[in-house]
């Protein structure tokens, strides 16, 4: 039986996240339906392992998944076939046969996320599903200073969702950087692993710093508190994109 690794992009606007649910549209569910058609098998026997369980409304440029199959389909058959059988808001960028033991989630060595912020009084209609509109001026220097405190290995309990079930809250971030591009603020976050809502909570806290609700030098105390209430708001999902998974 072969194991194929898929690299996938999607606009998450109309999906209830990556993970399949019985009564709502999900990216995993759409891929399962398309794979069943492509491989001419019952959808129930297809097991799709994704690298990241992106939330409802979150996008991906470089999601990775793997599927075991017992057919003579080629790598190009997977790319061409799945792009023909899925909705236009999902694209399979590549397919590659890999070792049978490869697991998209467990073999990941890290991920890169992007969060887009549109700090303007009026929303941009072309960004409304891709960036968070923050309708006030932000102190960008303070946001840069706050972001710098997050780099390194910390207990990120203050930045996880209340229902996060991770066994440990210790994570390592190797990059937390805010760049300016076309009047946007673009937050880049890279790390070895992430807690539920962690990037969105980081983005929300940095925006609160930019608004003056927290100071940049409050960040060490926020981390040390290990309480979700100590940090800032949860940023909305539509500004977030999973850009790359590292192996």
PDB file of C-alpha atoms in Angstrom:
ATOM      1  CA  UNK A   1       0.000   0.000   0.000  1.00  0.00           C
ATOM      2  CA  UNK A   2       1.353   3.424  -1.002  1.00  0.00           C
ATOM      3  CA  UNK A   3       1.459   6.567   1.101  1.00  0.00           C
ATOM      4  CA  UNK A   4       1.003   9.918  -0.661  1.00  0.00           C
ATOM      5  CA  UNK A   5       1.819  13.293   0.852  1.00  0.00           C
ATOM      6  CA  UNK A   6      -0.380  16.167  -0.324  1.00  0.00           C
ATOM      7  CA  UNK A   7       0.371  19.875  -0.023  1.00  0.00           C
ATOM      8  CA  UNK A   8      -2.872  21.820   0.035  1.00  0.00           C
ATOM      9  CA  UNK A   9      -4.074  25.401  -0.040  1.00  0.00           C
ATOM     10  CA  UNK A  10      -7.566  26.556   0.835  1.00  0.00           C
ATOM     11  CA  UNK A  11      -9.736  29.544   1.585  1.00  0.00           C
ATOM     12  CA  UNK A  12     -11.343  28.555   4.866  1.00  0.00           C
ATOM     13  CA  UNK A  13     -14.199  31.063   4.700  1.00  0.00           C
ATOM     14  CA  UNK A  14     -16.932  28.533   3.963  1.00  0.00           C
ATOM     15  CA  UNK A  15     -15.547  25.621   5.998  1.00  0.00           C
ATOM     16  CA  UNK A  16     -15.926  24.728   9.648  1.00  0.00           C
ATOM     17  CA  UNK A  17     -12.206  24.115   9.852  1.00  0.00           C
ATOM     18  CA  UNK A  18      -9.984  21.280   8.696  1.00  0.00           C
ATOM     19  CA  UNK A  19     -11.266  18.406  10.847  1.00  0.00           C
ATOM     20  CA  UNK A  20     -14.223  16.471   9.497  1.00  0.00           C
ATOM     21  CA  UNK A  21     -17.615  16.887  11.167  1.00  0.00           C
ATOM     22  CA  UNK A  22     -20.760  14.982  10.195  1.00  0.00           C
ATOM     23  CA  UNK A  23     -23.177  17.819   9.393  1.00  0.00           C
ATOM     24  CA  UNK A  24     -21.060  20.805   8.316  1.00  0.00           C
ATOM     25  CA  UNK A  25     -18.589  21.403   5.461  1.00  0.00           C
ATOM     26  CA  UNK A  26     -14.906  20.893   6.321  1.00  0.00           C
ATOM     27  CA  UNK A  27     -11.731  20.749   4.259  1.00  0.00           C
ATOM     28  CA  UNK A  28     -10.954  17.185   5.352  1.00  0.00           C
ATOM     29  CA  UNK A  29     -14.496  16.112   4.500  1.00  0.00           C
ATOM     30  CA  UNK A  30     -14.294  17.672   1.044  1.00  0.00           C
ATOM     31  CA  UNK A  31     -10.979  15.943   0.375  1.00  0.00           C
ATOM     32  CA  UNK A  32     -12.366  12.612   1.576  1.00  0.00           C
ATOM     33  CA  UNK A  33     -15.293  12.918  -0.824  1.00  0.00           C
ATOM     34  CA  UNK A  34     -12.956  13.761  -3.729  1.00  0.00           C
ATOM     35  CA  UNK A  35     -10.501  10.972  -2.881  1.00  0.00           C
ATOM     36  CA  UNK A  36     -13.330   8.431  -2.787  1.00  0.00           C
ATOM     37  CA  UNK A  37     -14.249   9.424  -6.331  1.00  0.00           C
ATOM     38  CA  UNK A  38     -10.669   9.469  -7.541  1.00  0.00           C
ATOM     39  CA  UNK A  39      -9.767   6.085  -6.040  1.00  0.00           C
ATOM     40  CA  UNK A  40     -13.201   4.507  -6.687  1.00  0.00           C
ATOM     41  CA  UNK A  41     -13.566   3.337  -3.063  1.00  0.00           C
ATOM     42  CA  UNK A  42     -15.993   3.943  -0.208  1.00  0.00           C
ATOM     43  CA  UNK A  43     -15.246   7.203   1.570  1.00  0.00           C
ATOM     44  CA  UNK A  44     -15.407   5.443   4.950  1.00  0.00           C
ATOM     45  CA  UNK A  45     -12.183   3.533   4.340  1.00  0.00           C
ATOM     46  CA  UNK A  46     -10.109   6.614   3.477  1.00  0.00           C
ATOM     47  CA  UNK A  47      -7.937   7.920   6.309  1.00  0.00           C
ATOM     48  CA  UNK A  48      -6.604  11.452   5.825  1.00  0.00           C
ATOM     49  CA  UNK A  49      -4.030  12.700   8.334  1.00  0.00           C
ATOM     50  CA  UNK A  50      -3.563  16.470   8.347  1.00  0.00           C
ATOM     51  CA  UNK A  51      -0.608  18.318   9.830  1.00  0.00           C
ATOM     52  CA  UNK A  52      -2.776  20.997  11.456  1.00  0.00           C
ATOM     53  CA  UNK A  53      -6.402  21.117  12.584  1.00  0.00           C
ATOM     54  CA  UNK A  54      -7.038  24.670  11.398  1.00  0.00           C
ATOM     55  CA  UNK A  55     -10.069  26.383  12.926  1.00  0.00           C
ATOM     56  CA  UNK A  56     -13.269  27.436  11.200  1.00  0.00           C
ATOM     57  CA  UNK A  57     -12.530  30.350   8.872  1.00  0.00           C
ATOM     58  CA  UNK A  58      -8.748  29.890   8.952  1.00  0.00           C
ATOM     59  CA  UNK A  59      -6.937  29.583   5.625  1.00  0.00           C
ATOM     60  CA  UNK A  60      -3.938  27.567   4.436  1.00  0.00           C
ATOM     61  CA  UNK A  61      -1.304  27.994   1.779  1.00  0.00           C
ATOM     62  CA  UNK A  62       0.796  25.002   2.827  1.00  0.00           C
ATOM     63  CA  UNK A  63      -1.318  22.499   4.753  1.00  0.00           C
ATOM     64  CA  UNK A  64       0.097  18.969   4.486  1.00  0.00           C
ATOM     65  CA  UNK A  65      -1.795  15.697   4.661  1.00  0.00           C
ATOM     66  CA  UNK A  66      -1.036  12.077   3.909  1.00  0.00           C
ATOM     67  CA  UNK A  67      -3.239   9.277   2.637  1.00  0.00           C
ATOM     68  CA  UNK A  68      -2.566   5.540   2.326  1.00  0.00           C
ATOM     69  CA  UNK A  69      -4.051   3.970  -0.774  1.00  0.00           C
ATOM     70  CA  UNK A  70      -3.948   0.746  -2.761  1.00  0.00           C
ATOM     71  CA  UNK A  71      -4.278   1.865  -6.378  1.00  0.00           C
ATOM     72  CA  UNK A  72      -2.048   2.470  -9.377  1.00  0.00           C
ATOM     73  CA  UNK A  73      -2.682   6.238  -9.401  1.00  0.00           C
ATOM     74  CA  UNK A  74       0.351   8.426 -10.128  1.00  0.00           C
ATOM     75  CA  UNK A  75       1.390  11.558  -8.271  1.00  0.00           C
ATOM     76  CA  UNK A  76       0.068  13.661 -11.138  1.00  0.00           C
ATOM     77  CA  UNK A  77      -3.246  11.759 -11.031  1.00  0.00           C
ATOM     78  CA  UNK A  78      -3.700  12.957  -7.455  1.00  0.00           C
ATOM     79  CA  UNK A  79      -2.933  16.598  -8.291  1.00  0.00           C
ATOM     80  CA  UNK A  80      -5.020  16.733 -11.437  1.00  0.00           C
ATOM     81  CA  UNK A  81      -7.852  14.576 -10.139  1.00  0.00           C
ATOM     82  CA  UNK A  82      -8.302  16.223  -6.761  1.00  0.00           C
ATOM     83  CA  UNK A  83      -8.216  19.701  -8.262  1.00  0.00           C
ATOM     84  CA  UNK A  84     -10.959  18.645 -10.670  1.00  0.00           C
ATOM     85  CA  UNK A  85     -13.089  17.054  -7.935  1.00  0.00           C
ATOM     86  CA  UNK A  86     -12.828  19.627  -5.128  1.00  0.00           C
ATOM     87  CA  UNK A  87     -14.364  23.073  -4.863  1.00  0.00           C
ATOM     88  CA  UNK A  88     -12.471  26.033  -6.289  1.00  0.00           C
ATOM     89  CA  UNK A  89     -11.551  27.213  -2.790  1.00  0.00           C
ATOM     90  CA  UNK A  90      -9.327  24.145  -2.317  1.00  0.00           C
ATOM     91  CA  UNK A  91      -6.170  23.496  -4.361  1.00  0.00           C
ATOM     92  CA  UNK A  92      -3.786  20.554  -4.156  1.00  0.00           C
ATOM     93  CA  UNK A  93      -0.398  22.046  -4.986  1.00  0.00           C
ATOM     94  CA  UNK A  94       1.573  18.805  -5.100  1.00  0.00           C
ATOM     95  CA  UNK A  95       1.507  15.070  -4.398  1.00  0.00           C
ATOM     96  CA  UNK A  96       4.522  12.968  -3.494  1.00  0.00           C
ATOM     97  CA  UNK A  97       4.898   9.287  -2.675  1.00  0.00           C
ATOM     98  CA  UNK A  98       6.622   8.953   0.693  1.00  0.00           C
ATOM     99  CA  UNK A  99       7.737   6.253   3.086  1.00  0.00           C
ATOM    100  CA  UNK A 100       4.912   4.189   4.529  1.00  0.00           C
ATOM    101  CA  UNK A 101       5.721   5.448   8.033  1.00  0.00           C
ATOM    102  CA  UNK A 102       5.341   9.153   7.154  1.00  0.00           C
ATOM    103  CA  UNK A 103       2.660  10.897   9.210  1.00  0.00           C
ATOM    104  CA  UNK A 104       1.831  14.518   8.330  1.00  0.00           C
ATOM    105  CA  UNK A 105       1.077  15.459  11.920  1.00  0.00           C
ATOM    106  CA  UNK A 106       3.552  13.483  13.996  1.00  0.00           C
ATOM    107  CA  UNK A 107       6.552  14.004  11.696  1.00  0.00           C
ATOM    108  CA  UNK A 108       6.146  17.784  11.590  1.00  0.00           C
ATOM    109  CA  UNK A 109       9.161  19.707  12.897  1.00  0.00           C
ATOM    110  CA  UNK A 110       7.385  23.063  12.994  1.00  0.00           C
ATOM    111  CA  UNK A 111       4.965  25.437  11.298  1.00  0.00           C
ATOM    112  CA  UNK A 112       4.880  28.965   9.926  1.00  0.00           C
ATOM    113  CA  UNK A 113       1.749  31.098  10.293  1.00  0.00           C
ATOM    114  CA  UNK A 114       0.824  34.513   8.932  1.00  0.00           C
ATOM    115  CA  UNK A 115      -1.729  36.844  10.496  1.00  0.00           C
ATOM    116  CA  UNK A 116      -2.882  39.904   8.519  1.00  0.00           C
ATOM    117  CA  UNK A 117      -4.132  43.076  10.221  1.00  0.00           C
ATOM    118  CA  UNK A 118      -5.756  45.989   8.362  1.00  0.00           C
ATOM    119  CA  UNK A 119      -5.454  48.989  10.740  1.00  0.00           C
ATOM    120  CA  UNK A 120      -7.814  51.445   9.079  1.00  0.00           C
ATOM    121  CA  UNK A 121     -11.051  53.216   9.882  1.00  0.00           C
ATOM    122  CA  UNK A 122     -12.787  51.643   6.899  1.00  0.00           C
ATOM    123  CA  UNK A 123     -12.624  47.984   5.846  1.00  0.00           C
ATOM    124  CA  UNK A 124     -11.105  47.006   2.515  1.00  0.00           C
ATOM    125  CA  UNK A 125     -13.689  44.859   0.682  1.00  0.00           C
ATOM    126  CA  UNK A 126     -10.910  42.836  -0.944  1.00  0.00           C
ATOM    127  CA  UNK A 127      -9.435  41.994   2.470  1.00  0.00           C
ATOM    128  CA  UNK A 128     -12.612  41.347   4.434  1.00  0.00           C
ATOM    129  CA  UNK A 129     -12.178  37.548   4.480  1.00  0.00           C
ATOM    130  CA  UNK A 130      -8.380  37.630   4.669  1.00  0.00           C
ATOM    131  CA  UNK A 131      -7.430  40.287   7.237  1.00  0.00           C
ATOM    132  CA  UNK A 132      -8.679  41.607  10.573  1.00  0.00           C
ATOM    133  CA  UNK A 133      -9.901  45.190  10.276  1.00  0.00           C
ATOM    134  CA  UNK A 134      -8.832  47.152  13.371  1.00  0.00           C
ATOM    135  CA  UNK A 135     -10.485  50.560  13.176  1.00  0.00           C
ATOM    136  CA  UNK A 136      -7.928  52.655  15.008  1.00  0.00           C
ATOM    137  CA  UNK A 137      -4.283  53.670  14.914  1.00  0.00           C
ATOM    138  CA  UNK A 138      -1.907  51.124  16.436  1.00  0.00           C
ATOM    139  CA  UNK A 139       1.401  51.813  18.150  1.00  0.00           C
ATOM    140  CA  UNK A 140       3.563  49.701  15.902  1.00  0.00           C
ATOM    141  CA  UNK A 141       6.762  50.199  17.887  1.00  0.00           C
ATOM    142  CA  UNK A 142       5.038  48.876  20.998  1.00  0.00           C
ATOM    143  CA  UNK A 143       3.759  45.858  19.077  1.00  0.00           C
ATOM    144  CA  UNK A 144       7.271  45.094  17.799  1.00  0.00           C
ATOM    145  CA  UNK A 145       8.636  45.331  21.335  1.00  0.00           C
ATOM    146  CA  UNK A 146       5.903  43.085  22.720  1.00  0.00           C
ATOM    147  CA  UNK A 147       6.451  40.474  20.024  1.00  0.00           C
ATOM    148  CA  UNK A 148      10.146  40.179  20.862  1.00  0.00           C
ATOM    149  CA  UNK A 149       9.332  38.869  24.364  1.00  0.00           C
ATOM    150  CA  UNK A 150       7.560  35.827  22.871  1.00  0.00           C
ATOM    151  CA  UNK A 151      10.574  34.379  21.079  1.00  0.00           C
ATOM    152  CA  UNK A 152      12.107  31.367  22.814  1.00  0.00           C
ATOM    153  CA  UNK A 153      10.819  28.486  24.901  1.00  0.00           C
ATOM    154  CA  UNK A 154       8.029  29.399  27.306  1.00  0.00           C
ATOM    155  CA  UNK A 155       4.927  28.068  28.998  1.00  0.00           C
ATOM    156  CA  UNK A 156       2.245  29.526  26.701  1.00  0.00           C
ATOM    157  CA  UNK A 157      -0.742  28.728  28.948  1.00  0.00           C
ATOM    158  CA  UNK A 158      -1.823  32.391  28.754  1.00  0.00           C
ATOM    159  CA  UNK A 159      -2.249  32.011  24.991  1.00  0.00           C
ATOM    160  CA  UNK A 160      -4.181  28.773  24.681  1.00  0.00           C
ATOM    161  CA  UNK A 161      -7.918  28.207  24.331  1.00  0.00           C
ATOM    162  CA  UNK A 162      -9.869  27.344  27.459  1.00  0.00           C
ATOM    163  CA  UNK A 163     -10.705  23.909  26.051  1.00  0.00           C
ATOM    164  CA  UNK A 164      -7.177  23.139  24.779  1.00  0.00           C
ATOM    165  CA  UNK A 165      -6.334  19.515  25.602  1.00  0.00           C
ATOM    166  CA  UNK A 166      -2.574  19.607  24.945  1.00  0.00           C
ATOM    167  CA  UNK A 167      -0.577  17.505  27.403  1.00  0.00           C
ATOM    168  CA  UNK A 168       2.057  20.228  27.793  1.00  0.00           C
ATOM    169  CA  UNK A 169       1.894  23.971  27.306  1.00  0.00           C
ATOM    170  CA  UNK A 170       5.643  24.407  26.774  1.00  0.00           C
ATOM    171  CA  UNK A 171       6.330  25.566  23.240  1.00  0.00           C
ATOM    172  CA  UNK A 172       9.266  27.105  21.360  1.00  0.00           C
ATOM    173  CA  UNK A 173       8.764  30.074  19.048  1.00  0.00           C
ATOM    174  CA  UNK A 174      11.646  30.860  16.711  1.00  0.00           C
ATOM    175  CA  UNK A 175      10.091  33.888  15.007  1.00  0.00           C
ATOM    176  CA  UNK A 176       7.493  36.458  16.064  1.00  0.00           C
ATOM    177  CA  UNK A 177       7.828  39.388  13.689  1.00  0.00           C
ATOM    178  CA  UNK A 178       5.531  42.158  12.492  1.00  0.00           C
ATOM    179  CA  UNK A 179       6.185  43.522   9.009  1.00  0.00           C
ATOM    180  CA  UNK A 180       4.411  46.305   7.141  1.00  0.00           C
ATOM    181  CA  UNK A 181       3.184  45.642   3.606  1.00  0.00           C
ATOM    182  CA  UNK A 182       0.706  47.631   1.489  1.00  0.00           C
ATOM    183  CA  UNK A 183      -0.655  49.452   4.561  1.00  0.00           C
ATOM    184  CA  UNK A 184      -1.153  46.135   6.351  1.00  0.00           C
ATOM    185  CA  UNK A 185       0.547  44.788   9.432  1.00  0.00           C
ATOM    186  CA  UNK A 186       1.623  41.205   8.799  1.00  0.00           C
ATOM    187  CA  UNK A 187       2.460  39.063  11.808  1.00  0.00           C
ATOM    188  CA  UNK A 188       4.715  36.075  11.126  1.00  0.00           C
ATOM    189  CA  UNK A 189       4.940  33.348  13.759  1.00  0.00           C
ATOM    190  CA  UNK A 190       7.123  30.247  13.500  1.00  0.00           C
ATOM    191  CA  UNK A 191       7.556  27.523  16.073  1.00  0.00           C
ATOM    192  CA  UNK A 192       7.983  23.843  16.682  1.00  0.00           C
ATOM    193  CA  UNK A 193       4.361  23.306  17.733  1.00  0.00           C
ATOM    194  CA  UNK A 194       1.290  25.326  18.715  1.00  0.00           C
ATOM    195  CA  UNK A 195      -1.562  25.223  21.215  1.00  0.00           C
ATOM    196  CA  UNK A 196      -5.200  25.690  20.236  1.00  0.00           C
ATOM    197  CA  UNK A 197      -5.854  29.361  19.293  1.00  0.00           C
ATOM    198  CA  UNK A 198      -2.267  30.214  20.239  1.00  0.00           C
ATOM    199  CA  UNK A 199      -1.438  32.342  17.185  1.00  0.00           C
ATOM    200  CA  UNK A 200      -4.811  34.097  17.291  1.00  0.00           C
ATOM    201  CA  UNK A 201      -4.341  34.885  20.976  1.00  0.00           C
ATOM    202  CA  UNK A 202      -0.851  36.208  20.316  1.00  0.00           C
ATOM    203  CA  UNK A 203      -2.220  38.394  17.507  1.00  0.00           C
ATOM    204  CA  UNK A 204      -5.020  39.684  19.735  1.00  0.00           C
ATOM    205  CA  UNK A 205      -2.636  40.480  22.571  1.00  0.00           C
ATOM    206  CA  UNK A 206      -0.268  42.359  20.272  1.00  0.00           C
ATOM    207  CA  UNK A 207      -3.165  44.399  18.892  1.00  0.00           C
ATOM    208  CA  UNK A 208      -4.203  45.198  22.470  1.00  0.00           C
ATOM    209  CA  UNK A 209      -0.646  46.425  23.057  1.00  0.00           C
ATOM    210  CA  UNK A 210      -0.924  48.533  19.918  1.00  0.00           C
ATOM    211  CA  UNK A 211      -4.166  50.020  21.258  1.00  0.00           C
ATOM    212  CA  UNK A 212      -2.595  50.802  24.622  1.00  0.00           C
ATOM    213  CA  UNK A 213      -4.623  48.265  26.597  1.00  0.00           C
ATOM    214  CA  UNK A 214      -1.371  46.544  27.594  1.00  0.00           C
ATOM    215  CA  UNK A 215       2.201  47.801  27.551  1.00  0.00           C
ATOM    216  CA  UNK A 216       4.935  46.013  25.614  1.00  0.00           C
ATOM    217  CA  UNK A 217       6.844  45.352  28.816  1.00  0.00           C
ATOM    218  CA  UNK A 218       3.751  43.648  30.293  1.00  0.00           C
ATOM    219  CA  UNK A 219       4.427  40.650  28.044  1.00  0.00           C
ATOM    220  CA  UNK A 220       6.825  38.799  30.417  1.00  0.00           C
ATOM    221  CA  UNK A 221       4.233  39.074  33.197  1.00  0.00           C
ATOM    222  CA  UNK A 222       1.480  37.879  30.846  1.00  0.00           C
ATOM    223  CA  UNK A 223       3.558  34.812  29.984  1.00  0.00           C
ATOM    224  CA  UNK A 224       4.447  34.186  33.638  1.00  0.00           C
ATOM    225  CA  UNK A 225       0.797  34.386  34.742  1.00  0.00           C
ATOM    226  CA  UNK A 226      -0.068  31.156  32.879  1.00  0.00           C
ATOM    227  CA  UNK A 227      -3.693  32.281  32.772  1.00  0.00           C
ATOM    228  CA  UNK A 228      -5.701  32.977  29.638  1.00  0.00           C
ATOM    229  CA  UNK A 229      -7.335  35.998  31.304  1.00  0.00           C
ATOM    230  CA  UNK A 230      -3.940  37.665  31.655  1.00  0.00           C
ATOM    231  CA  UNK A 231      -3.457  37.993  27.890  1.00  0.00           C
ATOM    232  CA  UNK A 232      -5.441  39.918  25.303  1.00  0.00           C
ATOM    233  CA  UNK A 233      -8.386  39.129  23.101  1.00  0.00           C
ATOM    234  CA  UNK A 234      -8.630  36.266  20.631  1.00  0.00           C
ATOM    235  CA  UNK A 235      -8.142  37.627  17.107  1.00  0.00           C
ATOM    236  CA  UNK A 236     -10.771  36.540  14.567  1.00  0.00           C
ATOM    237  CA  UNK A 237      -9.935  33.466  12.489  1.00  0.00           C
ATOM    238  CA  UNK A 238     -10.101  34.938   9.002  1.00  0.00           C
ATOM    239  CA  UNK A 239      -6.810  36.841   9.331  1.00  0.00           C
ATOM    240  CA  UNK A 240      -4.850  33.629   9.914  1.00  0.00           C
ATOM    241  CA  UNK A 241      -3.173  31.455   7.290  1.00  0.00           C
ATOM    242  CA  UNK A 242      -1.070  28.325   7.767  1.00  0.00           C
ATOM    243  CA  UNK A 243       1.763  29.077   5.363  1.00  0.00           C
ATOM    244  CA  UNK A 244       4.155  26.121   5.691  1.00  0.00           C
ATOM    245  CA  UNK A 245       4.759  22.924   7.620  1.00  0.00           C
ATOM    246  CA  UNK A 246       8.382  21.941   8.169  1.00  0.00           C
ATOM    247  CA  UNK A 247       9.725  18.377   8.017  1.00  0.00           C
TER     248      UNK A 247
END
